[in-house]
Amino acid sequence: MSLEFYNEDPGAVFFGNFINYYQFNTPEQRISLFPEHLWTNWQSSDGKLIVLDIGCNAGNLTEVIYKFLVDHTKRDVQILGVDIDPTLVERALEKNTFPDNVNYQCLDFMEDSSVNEIRTFLTRHNREEFDVIMCLSITMWIHLNHGDDGLKDFLKRVSNSHLLILEPQPWKCYRTAVKRMKKAKKDFPHYSNLKIQTRVDEFISDYVEKECGMERIYESGETKWGRKLCFFRQKR
C-alpha cells in the first residue's frame, strides 16, 4: 500500500496516495478557499481547537491549515493528520515543523482498529469529539473502495464533529481514476456496482444535511479541478 502506483503512472493509485500530489494541487490554492469569517468568533471552553485531517498525504496542506487556524482563531490548535500510506506519513513526520501541535499517524479510517487510535488522541485532549474534521478530496477513494454503503457510513462517522469540511470529487474524477487503472489492467472493487453516480458530489452534500444532522453554512467557489469546499456544522 506504500506509494504503490501502476503502469508507471503516479496517478494510477487505489487510495489517492499520490507521490507528487502537492505539485499539481498546491496548499496555497486550497487555503485561499477557506473563509476567514467562520473562525473569528470560535468558542471553546478550554481554549483549544481539536482537528482531524483525514487523508493528510505528506502533510504540506495540514501545516498550512494549522497556521491559518492559529491566525484566525487565536486558539491552541491541535491537529491529528491521518493517511493510509506509511511512506507519506513518514514524510509528514520527517518535515513536521509543529510537532507539539501537529501529529501524524498511519491508519485506515475505515478500519475498526483506527477507532482506538483516534479516541486516544481525543482523550489526551480531554475531548469526546473533534471540533473540526477535514475530508479534502477523499470521498471518491472511500466510495471506490467501499461502495455506496461504505460512503454513507463514512459520512455518518465524520459528521460527529462541530464543523465538517468536505471537498467531494465530481463523477468526472471517477471516470479519470478508472481509466488510469484500466490502462494498468486493474479495477476498483466496487465501481461496477455503484448506484450513486453522476451527481455524486450533490448526493454527498444532501446526505450530510438530511441524514447526518448537519447544515451547510458555506460553499466555496470551484477550484481549477471543478470542486468546491463545503462547510457543515451540527444543527443547533
PDB file of C-alpha atoms in Angstrom, residues 29 53 55 58 60 73 77 79 107 140 170 172-173 182 187 196 207 209 213 228:
ATOM      1  CA  GLN A  29      -4.507  27.281  -3.790  1.00  0.00           C
ATOM      2  CA  ASP A  53      -7.367  15.808   8.836  1.00  0.00           C
ATOM      3  CA  GLY A  55      -6.078  11.807   4.020  1.00  0.00           C
ATOM      4  CA  ALA A  58       2.671  14.216   3.198  1.00  0.00           C
ATOM      5  CA  ASN A  60       2.034  20.003   3.329  1.00  0.00           C
ATOM      6  CA  THR A  73      -8.997  31.516  15.856  1.00  0.00           C
ATOM      7  CA  VAL A  77      -4.780  24.330  17.649  1.00  0.00           C
ATOM      8  CA  ILE A  79      -4.279  18.596  14.591  1.00  0.00           C
ATOM      9  CA  LEU A 107      -4.161   4.393   9.718  1.00  0.00           C
ATOM     10  CA  MET A 140     -14.140   9.313  -4.185  1.00  0.00           C
ATOM     11  CA  PRO A 170     -17.467  15.022  -9.070  1.00  0.00           C
ATOM     12  CA  LYS A 172     -15.752  13.037 -13.962  1.00  0.00           C
ATOM     13  CA  CYS A 173     -12.938  12.392 -11.461  1.00  0.00           C
ATOM     14  CA  LYS A 182      -7.781   0.141 -16.626  1.00  0.00           C
ATOM     15  CA  ASP A 187     -10.071  -2.454 -11.302  1.00  0.00           C
ATOM     16  CA  ILE A 196     -24.618   6.732  -6.632  1.00  0.00           C
ATOM     17  CA  TYR A 207     -26.849  13.189   2.561  1.00  0.00           C
ATOM     18  CA  GLU A 209     -27.678  17.526   5.624  1.00  0.00           C
ATOM     19  CA  GLY A 213     -27.751  16.036  11.393  1.00  0.00           C
ATOM     20  CA  LYS A 228     -15.961  23.033  -4.082  1.00  0.00           C
TER      21      LYS A 228
END
